[in-house]
mmCIF file of C-alpha atoms in Angstrom:
data_model
loop_
_atom_site.group_PDB
_atom_site.id
_atom_site.type_symbol
_atom_site.label_atom_id
_atom_site.label_comp_id
_atom_site.label_asym_id
_atom_site.label_seq_id
_atom_site.Cartn_x
_atom_site.Cartn_y
_atom_site.Cartn_z
ATOM 1 C CA MET B 48 0.000 0.000 0.000
ATOM 2 C CA ASN B 49 1.399 3.381 -1.002
ATOM 3 C CA GLY B 50 2.257 5.639 1.926
ATOM 4 C CA SER B 51 3.195 2.811 4.279
ATOM 5 C CA ILE B 52 6.489 2.171 6.063
ATOM 6 C CA ARG B 53 7.910 -0.900 7.762
ATOM 7 C CA ILE B 54 7.900 -0.708 11.564
ATOM 8 C CA GLY B 55 8.921 -4.250 12.513
ATOM 9 C CA SER B 56 7.938 -7.881 12.108
ATOM 10 C CA VAL B 57 5.829 -10.528 13.827
ATOM 11 C CA ARG B 58 7.206 -14.075 13.708
ATOM 12 C CA GLY B 59 9.161 -13.184 10.596
ATOM 13 C CA VAL B 60 6.253 -11.454 8.827
ATOM 14 C CA ALA B 61 6.991 -7.822 7.948
ATOM 15 C CA LEU B 62 4.719 -5.326 9.714
ATOM 16 C CA ARG B 63 3.982 -2.040 7.953
ATOM 17 C CA THR B 64 1.849 0.927 8.897
ATOM 18 C CA HIS B 65 0.134 3.507 6.732
ATOM 19 C CA TRP B 66 0.630 7.168 7.599
ATOM 20 C CA SER B 67 -3.057 7.387 8.558
ATOM 21 C CA VAL B 68 -2.662 5.019 11.522
ATOM 22 C CA PRO B 69 -0.756 7.372 13.885
ATOM 23 C CA LEU B 70 -3.280 10.100 13.069
ATOM 24 C CA LEU B 71 -6.200 7.819 13.859
ATOM 25 C CA MET B 72 -4.608 6.619 17.092
ATOM 26 C CA LEU B 73 -4.128 10.243 18.157
ATOM 27 C CA LEU B 74 -7.796 10.942 17.478
ATOM 28 C CA PHE B 75 -8.841 7.917 19.525
ATOM 29 C CA ALA B 76 -6.448 8.879 22.311
ATOM 30 C CA TYR B 77 -7.829 12.430 22.324
ATOM 31 C CA GLY B 78 -11.421 11.220 22.482
ATOM 32 C CA LEU B 79 -10.626 8.795 25.285
ATOM 33 C CA GLY B 80 -8.661 11.344 27.303
ATOM 34 C CA SER B 81 -10.939 14.342 26.761
ATOM 35 C CA ARG B 82 -14.405 12.777 26.960
ATOM 36 C CA THR B 83 -14.630 9.127 28.037
ATOM 37 C CA LEU B 84 -12.269 9.193 31.022
ATOM 38 C CA PRO B 85 -13.425 12.537 32.526
ATOM 39 C CA ALA B 86 -17.045 11.343 32.296
ATOM 40 C CA TYR B 87 -16.318 8.001 34.013
ATOM 41 C CA ALA B 88 -13.696 9.150 36.527
ATOM 42 C CA PRO B 89 -14.083 12.916 37.105
ATOM 43 C CA GLY B 90 -11.805 15.024 39.247
ATOM 44 C CA ARG B 91 -8.403 13.829 38.039
ATOM 45 C CA ALA B 92 -5.615 16.032 36.743
ATOM 46 C CA ALA B 93 -5.574 16.732 33.011
ATOM 47 C CA VAL B 94 -2.193 15.029 32.657
ATOM 48 C CA VAL B 95 -3.666 11.792 34.046
ATOM 49 C CA TYR B 96 -6.366 11.787 31.382
ATOM 50 C CA ALA B 97 -3.822 12.624 28.670
ATOM 51 C CA VAL B 98 -1.421 9.817 29.648
ATOM 52 C CA ALA B 99 -4.248 7.305 30.003
ATOM 53 C CA GLY B 100 -5.599 8.343 26.595
ATOM 54 C CA VAL B 101 -2.226 7.805 24.941
ATOM 55 C CA VAL B 102 -1.867 4.403 26.631
ATOM 56 C CA GLY B 103 -5.321 3.429 25.395
ATOM 57 C CA GLY B 104 -4.475 4.496 21.835
ATOM 58 C CA LEU B 105 -1.243 2.478 21.887
ATOM 59 C CA LEU B 106 -3.045 -0.582 23.227
ATOM 60 C CA LEU B 107 -5.614 -0.249 20.450
ATOM 61 C CA LEU B 108 -2.758 -0.220 17.949
ATOM 62 C CA VAL B 109 -1.459 -3.437 19.523
ATOM 63 C CA SER B 110 -4.961 -4.881 19.156
ATOM 64 C CA LEU B 111 -4.897 -4.196 15.414
ATOM 65 C CA VAL B 112 -1.538 -5.978 15.207
ATOM 66 C CA VAL B 113 -3.038 -8.987 17.039
ATOM 67 C CA HIS B 114 -5.932 -9.070 14.555
ATOM 68 C CA GLU B 115 -3.649 -9.051 11.506
ATOM 69 C CA ALA B 116 -1.118 -11.397 13.098
ATOM 70 C CA ALA B 117 -3.918 -13.927 13.603
ATOM 71 C CA HIS B 118 -4.552 -13.889 9.846
ATOM 72 C CA ALA B 119 -0.862 -14.129 8.999
ATOM 73 C CA LEU B 120 0.066 -16.909 11.436
ATOM 74 C CA THR B 121 -3.046 -18.945 10.643
ATOM 75 C CA ALA B 122 -2.227 -18.663 6.937
ATOM 76 C CA ARG B 123 1.348 -19.818 7.510
ATOM 77 C CA ARG B 124 0.129 -22.817 9.509
ATOM 78 C CA ALA B 125 -2.092 -23.666 6.530
ATOM 79 C CA GLY B 126 0.932 -23.588 4.228
ATOM 80 C CA ILE B 127 0.035 -20.239 2.618
ATOM 81 C CA ALA B 128 2.932 -17.869 1.926
ATOM 82 C CA VAL B 129 2.516 -14.521 3.714
ATOM 83 C CA ARG B 130 4.327 -11.437 2.447
ATOM 84 C CA ASP B 131 3.478 -8.690 4.929
ATOM 85 C CA MET B 132 0.865 -7.049 7.157
ATOM 86 C CA THR B 133 -0.138 -3.414 6.778
ATOM 87 C CA LEU B 134 -2.076 -1.379 9.331
ATOM 88 C CA TRP B 135 -4.132 1.533 8.086
ATOM 89 C CA ALA B 136 -6.997 3.810 9.087
ATOM 90 C CA LEU B 137 -9.787 1.314 8.374
ATOM 91 C CA GLY B 138 -8.106 -1.675 10.034
ATOM 92 C CA GLY B 139 -5.438 -3.704 8.308
ATOM 93 C CA MET B 140 -4.500 -5.897 5.380
ATOM 94 C CA THR B 141 -2.442 -9.071 5.260
ATOM 95 C CA ARG B 142 -0.947 -9.871 1.867
ATOM 96 C CA MET B 143 -0.644 -13.565 1.188
ATOM 97 C CA ASP B 144 -0.950 -16.110 -1.596
ATOM 98 C CA ARG B 145 -4.493 -17.147 -2.437
ATOM 99 C CA PRO B 146 -5.714 -20.126 -0.374
ATOM 100 C CA THR B 147 -5.993 -23.287 -2.442
ATOM 101 C CA THR B 148 -9.015 -24.704 -0.592
ATOM 102 C CA ALA B 149 -12.278 -23.291 0.716
ATOM 103 C CA ARG B 150 -11.507 -24.651 4.180
ATOM 104 C CA ALA B 151 -8.173 -22.816 4.350
ATOM 105 C CA ALA B 152 -9.814 -19.602 3.127
ATOM 106 C CA PHE B 153 -12.519 -19.896 5.789
ATOM 107 C CA VAL B 154 -10.113 -20.540 8.661
ATOM 108 C CA VAL B 155 -7.752 -17.733 7.672
ATOM 109 C CA SER B 156 -10.595 -15.236 7.207
ATOM 110 C CA ALA B 157 -12.297 -16.073 10.486
ATOM 111 C CA SER B 158 -9.108 -16.000 12.554
ATOM 112 C CA GLY B 159 -8.835 -12.203 12.684
ATOM 113 C CA PRO B 160 -12.337 -11.411 13.987
ATOM 114 C CA LEU B 161 -12.098 -14.375 16.372
ATOM 115 C CA ALA B 162 -8.832 -13.013 17.786
ATOM 116 C CA SER B 163 -10.410 -9.572 18.258
ATOM 117 C CA LEU B 164 -13.470 -11.033 19.999
ATOM 118 C CA VAL B 165 -11.367 -13.228 22.287
ATOM 119 C CA LEU B 166 -9.045 -10.333 23.084
ATOM 120 C CA GLY B 167 -12.019 -8.043 23.706
ATOM 121 C CA GLY B 168 -13.613 -10.535 26.073
ATOM 122 C CA ALA B 169 -10.358 -11.045 27.945
ATOM 123 C CA VAL B 170 -9.787 -7.299 28.335
ATOM 124 C CA LEU B 171 -13.381 -6.731 29.525
ATOM 125 C CA GLY B 172 -12.840 -9.533 32.035
ATOM 126 C CA ALA B 173 -9.642 -7.841 33.188
ATOM 127 C CA ALA B 174 -11.537 -4.566 33.612
ATOM 128 C CA ALA B 175 -14.124 -6.309 35.776
ATOM 129 C CA GLY B 176 -11.370 -7.934 37.814
ATOM 130 C CA VAL B 177 -9.554 -4.646 38.433
ATOM 131 C CA GLN B 178 -12.830 -3.003 39.390
ATOM 132 C CA ALA B 179 -13.681 -5.746 41.893
ATOM 133 C CA ALA B 180 -10.197 -6.071 43.391
ATOM 134 C CA LEU B 181 -8.800 -2.550 43.339
ATOM 135 C CA GLY B 182 -11.503 -0.138 42.233
ATOM 136 C CA TRP B 183 -9.061 1.936 40.154
ATOM 137 C CA ARG B 184 -11.414 3.851 37.903
ATOM 138 C CA ILE B 185 -8.915 5.125 35.312
ATOM 139 C CA PRO B 186 -7.435 1.673 34.501
ATOM 140 C CA VAL B 187 -10.943 0.193 34.552
ATOM 141 C CA ALA B 188 -12.153 2.823 32.079
ATOM 142 C CA VAL B 189 -9.196 2.301 29.731
ATOM 143 C CA LEU B 190 -9.559 -1.485 29.816
ATOM 144 C CA GLY B 191 -13.319 -1.285 29.373
ATOM 145 C CA TRP B 192 -12.940 1.045 26.398
ATOM 146 C CA LEU B 193 -10.244 -1.152 24.850
ATOM 147 C CA GLY B 194 -12.314 -4.310 25.338
ATOM 148 C CA ALA B 195 -15.381 -2.695 23.777
ATOM 149 C CA MET B 196 -13.338 -1.444 20.812
ATOM 150 C CA ASN B 197 -12.030 -4.961 20.156
ATOM 151 C CA VAL B 198 -15.519 -6.438 20.319
ATOM 152 C CA VAL B 199 -16.774 -3.787 17.888
ATOM 153 C CA LEU B 200 -13.799 -4.496 15.618
ATOM 154 C CA GLY B 201 -14.509 -8.216 15.646
ATOM 155 C CA VAL B 202 -18.253 -7.877 15.064
ATOM 156 C CA PHE B 203 -17.890 -5.230 12.352
ATOM 157 C CA ASN B 204 -15.354 -7.334 10.468
ATOM 158 C CA LEU B 205 -17.823 -10.213 10.401
ATOM 159 C CA LEU B 206 -20.258 -8.257 8.234
ATOM 160 C CA PRO B 207 -20.781 -10.286 5.020
ATOM 161 C CA ALA B 208 -19.110 -7.693 2.830
ATOM 162 C CA ALA B 209 -15.879 -7.962 0.891
ATOM 163 C CA PRO B 210 -13.237 -6.761 1.625
ATOM 164 C CA LEU B 211 -14.122 -7.271 5.313
ATOM 165 C CA ASP B 212 -13.272 -10.613 6.887
ATOM 166 C CA GLY B 213 -16.960 -11.511 6.925
ATOM 167 C CA GLY B 214 -17.007 -11.130 3.154
ATOM 168 C CA ARG B 215 -14.056 -13.529 2.945
ATOM 169 C CA VAL B 216 -15.884 -15.981 5.197
ATOM 170 C CA LEU B 217 -18.958 -15.724 2.961
ATOM 171 C CA GLN B 218 -16.802 -16.239 -0.108
ATOM 172 C CA ALA B 219 -15.191 -19.346 1.420
ATOM 173 C CA ALA B 220 -18.605 -20.785 2.337
ATOM 174 C CA LEU B 221 -19.958 -20.203 -1.167
ATOM 175 C CA TRP B 222 -16.774 -21.616 -2.670
ATOM 176 C CA TRP B 223 -17.191 -24.782 -0.595
ATOM 177 C CA ARG B 224 -20.873 -25.008 -1.555
ATOM 178 C CA THR B 225 -20.529 -24.358 -5.300
ATOM 179 C CA GLY B 226 -16.946 -25.404 -5.985
ATOM 180 C CA ASP B 227 -16.488 -22.205 -8.019
ATOM 181 C CA ARG B 228 -14.125 -19.703 -6.402
ATOM 182 C CA ASP B 229 -14.672 -16.953 -8.981
ATOM 183 C CA ARG B 230 -18.450 -17.205 -8.653
ATOM 184 C CA ALA B 231 -18.113 -17.059 -4.867
ATOM 185 C CA GLN B 232 -15.882 -13.984 -5.139
ATOM 186 C CA ARG B 233 -18.395 -12.241 -7.381
ATOM 187 C CA ALA B 234 -21.201 -13.016 -4.916
ATOM 188 C CA ALA B 235 -19.159 -11.707 -1.978
ATOM 189 C CA GLY B 236 -18.437 -8.589 -4.000
ATOM 190 C CA ARG B 237 -22.138 -8.015 -4.645
ATOM 191 C CA SER B 238 -22.839 -8.468 -0.944
ATOM 192 C CA GLY B 239 -20.112 -5.967 -0.138
ATOM 193 C CA GLN B 240 -21.620 -3.394 -2.486
ATOM 194 C CA VAL B 241 -25.048 -3.770 -0.852
ATOM 195 C CA VAL B 242 -23.698 -3.604 2.713
ATOM 196 C CA GLY B 243 -21.466 -0.661 1.807
ATOM 197 C CA LEU B 244 -24.357 1.335 0.372
ATOM 198 C CA VAL B 245 -26.490 0.551 3.436
ATOM 199 C CA LEU B 246 -23.722 1.874 5.687
ATOM 200 C CA VAL B 247 -23.445 5.022 3.568
ATOM 201 C CA VAL B 248 -27.172 5.706 3.887
ATOM 202 C CA VAL B 249 -27.297 4.936 7.622
ATOM 203 C CA GLY B 250 -24.161 6.975 8.304
ATOM 204 C CA TRP B 251 -25.390 9.960 6.329
ATOM 205 C CA LEU B 252 -28.815 9.936 8.005
ATOM 206 C CA ALA B 253 -27.099 9.794 11.393
ATOM 207 C CA PHE B 254 -24.816 12.679 10.449
ATOM 208 C CA VAL B 255 -27.619 14.992 9.285
ATOM 209 C CA ARG B 256 -29.388 14.266 12.559
ATOM 210 C CA GLY B 257 -26.413 15.533 14.533
ATOM 211 C CA VAL B 258 -24.381 12.362 15.126
ATOM 212 C CA ALA B 259 -20.846 13.298 14.035
ATOM 213 C CA GLY B 260 -19.708 9.670 13.918
ATOM 214 C CA GLY B 261 -22.217 9.022 11.164
ATOM 215 C CA LEU B 262 -19.925 10.733 8.658
ATOM 216 C CA TRP B 263 -17.122 8.299 9.483
ATOM 217 C CA LEU B 264 -19.549 5.376 9.050
ATOM 218 C CA ALA B 265 -20.580 6.748 5.648
ATOM 219 C CA VAL B 266 -16.935 7.018 4.578
ATOM 220 C CA ILE B 267 -16.308 3.413 5.628
ATOM 221 C CA GLY B 268 -19.417 2.298 3.761
ATOM 222 C CA LEU B 269 -18.289 4.108 0.615
ATOM 223 C CA PHE B 270 -14.879 2.465 0.834
ATOM 224 C CA ILE B 271 -16.473 -0.976 1.247
ATOM 225 C CA ALA B 272 -18.792 -0.427 -1.732
ATOM 226 C CA VAL B 273 -15.974 0.752 -4.012
ATOM 227 C CA THR B 274 -13.603 -2.026 -2.952
ATOM 228 C CA ALA B 275 -16.330 -4.660 -3.302
ATOM 229 C CA ALA B 276 -16.929 -3.524 -6.884
ATOM 230 C CA ALA B 277 -13.197 -3.942 -7.508
ATOM 231 C CA GLU B 278 -13.412 -7.451 -6.024
ATOM 232 C CA ARG B 279 -16.090 -8.368 -8.569
ATOM 233 C CA ARG B 280 -13.960 -7.043 -11.406
ATOM 234 C CA ARG B 281 -11.003 -8.987 -10.038
ATOM 235 C CA ALA B 282 -13.051 -12.203 -10.132
ATOM 236 C CA VAL B 283 -13.907 -11.611 -13.784
ATOM 237 C CA LEU B 284 -10.260 -10.881 -14.534
ATOM 238 C CA SER B 285 -9.114 -14.027 -12.718
ATOM 239 C CA ALA B 286 -11.341 -16.125 -14.944
ATOM 240 C CA ALA B 287 -9.906 -14.441 -18.023
ATOM 241 C CA LEU B 288 -6.316 -14.966 -16.900
ATOM 242 C CA ARG B 289 -6.596 -18.521 -15.629
ATOM 243 C CA GLY B 290 -3.857 -20.640 -17.173
ATOM 244 C CA VAL B 291 -2.310 -17.708 -19.075
ATOM 245 C CA ARG B 292 1.479 -17.582 -18.958
ATOM 246 C CA VAL B 293 3.409 -14.341 -18.723
ATOM 247 C CA ALA B 294 4.952 -14.949 -22.141
ATOM 248 C CA GLU B 295 1.484 -15.097 -23.727
ATOM 249 C CA ALA B 296 0.488 -11.717 -22.314
ATOM 250 C CA MET B 297 3.650 -9.681 -22.722
ATOM 251 C CA THR B 298 4.468 -7.174 -25.414
ATOM 252 C CA ALA B 299 7.770 -7.861 -27.151
ATOM 253 C CA PRO B 300 10.150 -6.546 -28.282
ATOM 254 C CA VAL B 301 10.249 -3.728 -25.768
ATOM 255 C CA VAL B 302 11.122 -0.124 -26.453
ATOM 256 C CA THR B 303 13.687 0.914 -23.832
ATOM 257 C CA GLY B 304 15.557 4.075 -23.068
ATOM 258 C CA PRO B 305 19.091 4.786 -21.815
ATOM 259 C CA ASP B 306 18.899 5.765 -18.167
ATOM 260 C CA TRP B 307 21.877 8.126 -18.438
ATOM 261 C CA LEU B 308 20.154 10.519 -20.854
ATOM 262 C CA THR B 309 19.002 13.888 -19.568
ATOM 263 C CA VAL B 310 15.296 14.638 -19.656
ATOM 264 C CA ASP B 311 15.622 17.199 -22.450
ATOM 265 C CA ARG B 312 17.232 14.553 -24.704
ATOM 266 C CA PHE B 313 15.093 11.612 -23.577
ATOM 267 C CA LEU B 314 11.748 13.229 -24.425
ATOM 268 C CA PRO B 315 12.372 13.868 -28.161
ATOM 269 C CA GLU B 316 14.785 10.987 -28.810
ATOM 270 C CA VAL B 317 13.002 8.148 -26.947
ATOM 271 C CA ALA B 318 9.634 9.094 -25.444
ATOM 272 C CA ALA B 319 8.291 10.568 -28.676
ATOM 273 C CA HIS B 320 8.596 7.137 -30.361
ATOM 274 C CA ALA B 321 7.288 5.023 -27.461
ATOM 275 C CA GLY B 322 3.992 3.172 -27.449
ATOM 276 C CA HIS B 323 3.599 2.988 -23.670
ATOM 277 C CA ALA B 324 3.138 5.620 -20.991
ATOM 278 C CA VAL B 325 5.791 3.863 -18.883
ATOM 279 C CA LEU B 326 9.169 2.972 -20.349
ATOM 280 C CA PRO B 327 11.797 0.529 -19.067
ATOM 281 C CA LEU B 328 15.303 1.933 -18.726
ATOM 282 C CA VAL B 329 18.623 0.203 -19.329
ATOM 283 C CA ASP B 330 22.115 1.005 -18.109
ATOM 284 C CA PHE B 331 25.387 1.158 -20.080
ATOM 285 C CA ASP B 332 25.593 -2.665 -20.099
ATOM 286 C CA GLY B 333 22.086 -3.049 -21.485
ATOM 287 C CA ARG B 334 20.643 -4.354 -18.226
ATOM 288 C CA PRO B 335 17.267 -3.102 -16.966
ATOM 289 C CA SER B 336 17.635 -0.461 -14.248
ATOM 290 C CA GLY B 337 14.034 0.619 -13.676
ATOM 291 C CA VAL B 338 11.001 2.218 -15.294
ATOM 292 C CA VAL B 339 10.015 5.847 -15.812
ATOM 293 C CA GLN B 340 6.584 7.409 -16.251
ATOM 294 C CA LEU B 341 6.514 9.763 -19.193
ATOM 295 C CA ARG B 342 4.011 12.080 -17.523
ATOM 296 C CA ARG B 343 6.503 12.584 -14.708
ATOM 297 C CA LEU B 344 9.138 13.658 -17.179
ATOM 298 C CA ALA B 345 6.684 16.072 -18.771
ATOM 299 C CA THR B 346 6.171 17.853 -15.451
ATOM 300 C CA VAL B 347 9.867 18.696 -15.083
ATOM 301 C CA PRO B 348 10.345 22.460 -15.596
ATOM 302 C CA SER B 349 12.100 23.212 -18.872
ATOM 303 C CA GLY B 350 14.914 24.962 -17.029
ATOM 304 C CA ARG B 351 15.871 21.773 -15.182
ATOM 305 C CA ARG B 352 15.511 19.235 -17.982
ATOM 306 C CA ASN B 353 19.116 19.522 -19.093
ATOM 307 C CA ALA B 354 20.391 18.907 -15.543
ATOM 308 C CA LEU B 355 18.257 15.908 -14.538
ATOM 309 C CA ARG B 356 18.978 12.425 -15.801
ATOM 310 C CA VAL B 357 16.056 10.111 -16.444
ATOM 311 C CA ARG B 358 17.259 7.587 -13.871
ATOM 312 C CA ASP B 359 16.909 10.269 -11.174
ATOM 313 C CA LEU B 360 13.139 10.303 -11.788
ATOM 314 C CA ALA B 361 12.691 6.568 -12.380
ATOM 315 C CA THR B 362 11.354 3.774 -10.214
ATOM 316 C CA PRO B 363 14.396 1.550 -9.520
ATOM 317 C CA LEU B 364 14.365 -2.084 -10.558
ATOM 318 C CA SER B 365 14.202 -3.180 -6.905
ATOM 319 C CA ARG B 366 10.717 -1.659 -6.667
ATOM 320 C CA CYS B 367 9.430 -3.008 -9.989
ATOM 321 C CA THR B 368 7.345 -6.125 -10.475
ATOM 322 C CA LEU B 369 9.472 -8.786 -12.194
ATOM 323 C CA ALA B 370 8.334 -12.081 -13.701
ATOM 324 C CA ALA B 371 9.697 -15.006 -15.657
ATOM 325 C CA PRO B 372 8.139 -15.878 -19.042
ATOM 326 C CA ASP B 373 6.790 -19.246 -17.860
ATOM 327 C CA GLU B 374 5.063 -17.935 -14.707
ATOM 328 C CA LEU B 375 1.281 -17.849 -14.459
ATOM 329 C CA LEU B 376 0.079 -14.291 -14.905
ATOM 330 C CA ASP B 377 -2.582 -14.370 -12.163
ATOM 331 C CA GLY B 378 0.079 -15.469 -9.673
ATOM 332 C CA VAL B 379 2.270 -12.524 -10.664
ATOM 333 C CA LEU B 380 -0.636 -10.108 -10.232
ATOM 334 C CA ASP B 381 -1.193 -11.463 -6.732
ATOM 335 C CA ARG B 382 2.349 -10.331 -5.876
ATOM 336 C CA LEU B 383 1.625 -6.685 -6.562
ATOM 337 C CA GLY B 384 2.012 -4.771 -3.345
ATOM 338 C CA PRO B 385 3.400 -1.671 -1.619
ATOM 339 C CA GLY B 386 5.639 0.305 -3.925
ATOM 340 C CA THR B 387 5.171 -2.138 -6.815
ATOM 341 C CA GLY B 388 2.618 -2.494 -9.563
ATOM 342 C CA LEU B 389 2.188 -2.352 -13.295
ATOM 343 C CA PRO B 390 3.956 -2.563 -15.618
ATOM 344 C CA ILE B 391 5.411 -6.028 -15.150
ATOM 345 C CA LEU B 392 8.928 -6.461 -16.514
ATOM 346 C CA VAL B 393 9.504 -9.922 -17.973
ATOM 347 C CA MET B 394 13.059 -11.048 -17.304
ATOM 348 C CA ASP B 395 14.647 -13.796 -19.360
ATOM 349 C CA GLY B 396 18.169 -14.750 -18.364
ATOM 350 C CA GLY B 397 18.897 -11.366 -16.811
ATOM 351 C CA ARG B 398 17.689 -9.524 -19.902
ATOM 352 C CA LEU B 399 14.412 -7.756 -20.543
ATOM 353 C CA GLY B 400 12.257 -10.075 -22.632
ATOM 354 C CA GLY B 401 8.948 -8.217 -22.573
ATOM 355 C CA ILE B 402 6.587 -5.924 -20.710
ATOM 356 C CA ILE B 403 3.005 -6.294 -19.471
ATOM 357 C CA THR B 404 0.917 -3.170 -19.013
ATOM 358 C CA ALA B 405 -2.661 -2.526 -17.984
ATOM 359 C CA HIS B 406 -3.485 -2.357 -21.689
ATOM 360 C CA ASP B 407 -2.154 -5.891 -22.228
ATOM 361 C CA ILE B 408 -4.224 -7.255 -19.353
ATOM 362 C CA GLY B 409 -7.318 -5.404 -20.550
ATOM 363 C CA ARG B 410 -6.818 -6.920 -23.999
ATOM 364 C CA LEU B 411 -6.787 -10.437 -22.539
ATOM 365 C CA ALA B 412 -9.938 -9.749 -20.524
ATOM 366 C CA GLN B 413 -11.688 -8.417 -23.628
ATOM 367 C CA GLN B 414 -10.686 -11.468 -25.649
ATOM 368 C CA HIS B 415 -12.040 -13.721 -22.881
ATOM 369 C CA THR B 416 -15.350 -11.833 -22.843
ATOM 370 C CA MET B 417 -15.711 -12.056 -26.628
ATOM 371 C CA ALA B 418 -14.924 -15.792 -26.578
ATOM 372 C CA GLU B 419 -17.748 -16.415 -24.093
ATOM 373 C CA ARG B 420 -20.357 -14.694 -26.288
#
């Protein structure tokens, strides 16, 4: 996910966080320290509420890590390769290979909400224990708030709407029932669109009636609806790409450009004759060094074009998506992640053998649709 940075790892799985997460945790910490705690335990110093609010926000962040770690570790136990976990404002995302069975998909999808519900119950139990044994109102309030947030997180994620965990659970159940994963994914996507639109309507009605949190619910609903629509399109694309090798989809030969050229030379000498909006670059030895977006070159002020080399504005090869000619294309697309994406550079013996762009993939999908008519 763009805008995310690595902050550590959990059992060897890289843990990343989006820039929106610290902001959200600060908002939660502020709400806890300025409203919830003073209402439940009045009369304390402002610094006590502030510290307790920050502690609650940090513990909520840990709870999100537990939720995603449950997905990642359950997937690894099922033999599914896990690439990383990313926390962001609407929860988290664990990138992994696609499960090969409906049972594995169900278990992995359900593990996150189950972990949140178990953690929420345990924290609420701890709050009750502290209240009974010690009567410390600030710790009780923080634990009670944290437990409730985890329960809400677990229940909300069980809504039958892709991309929520509940949508994945629904997809796994339909996959097991029908034996058709793509059909199940399309159905989960439709469910996600319906649930998302319902949340938008409910959130907006709540907002116009004076409930500020309704706007946040509407935003979440809109995100779910849009992402669910993308899930449906992805299911159609998966059917079109099933069994297609990278070599069958790539464009070859590839127009490349020398990475040592300045922008003012590259634009008329190379870009003007290119057929793609993104061009691979090669070094002095003819080896690929990265890709450059032509629109980025066009935004360089004319006064700087003779001083900047194209490689200074390029995406380095280490951040590009690479594939071998005999790989399955849908498997390569599943690898797309933070900082990587289209185009796909096809490497053959250390040399650039071809390129796959969004246009190439769209062409395959169109051919598949025409063949079905």
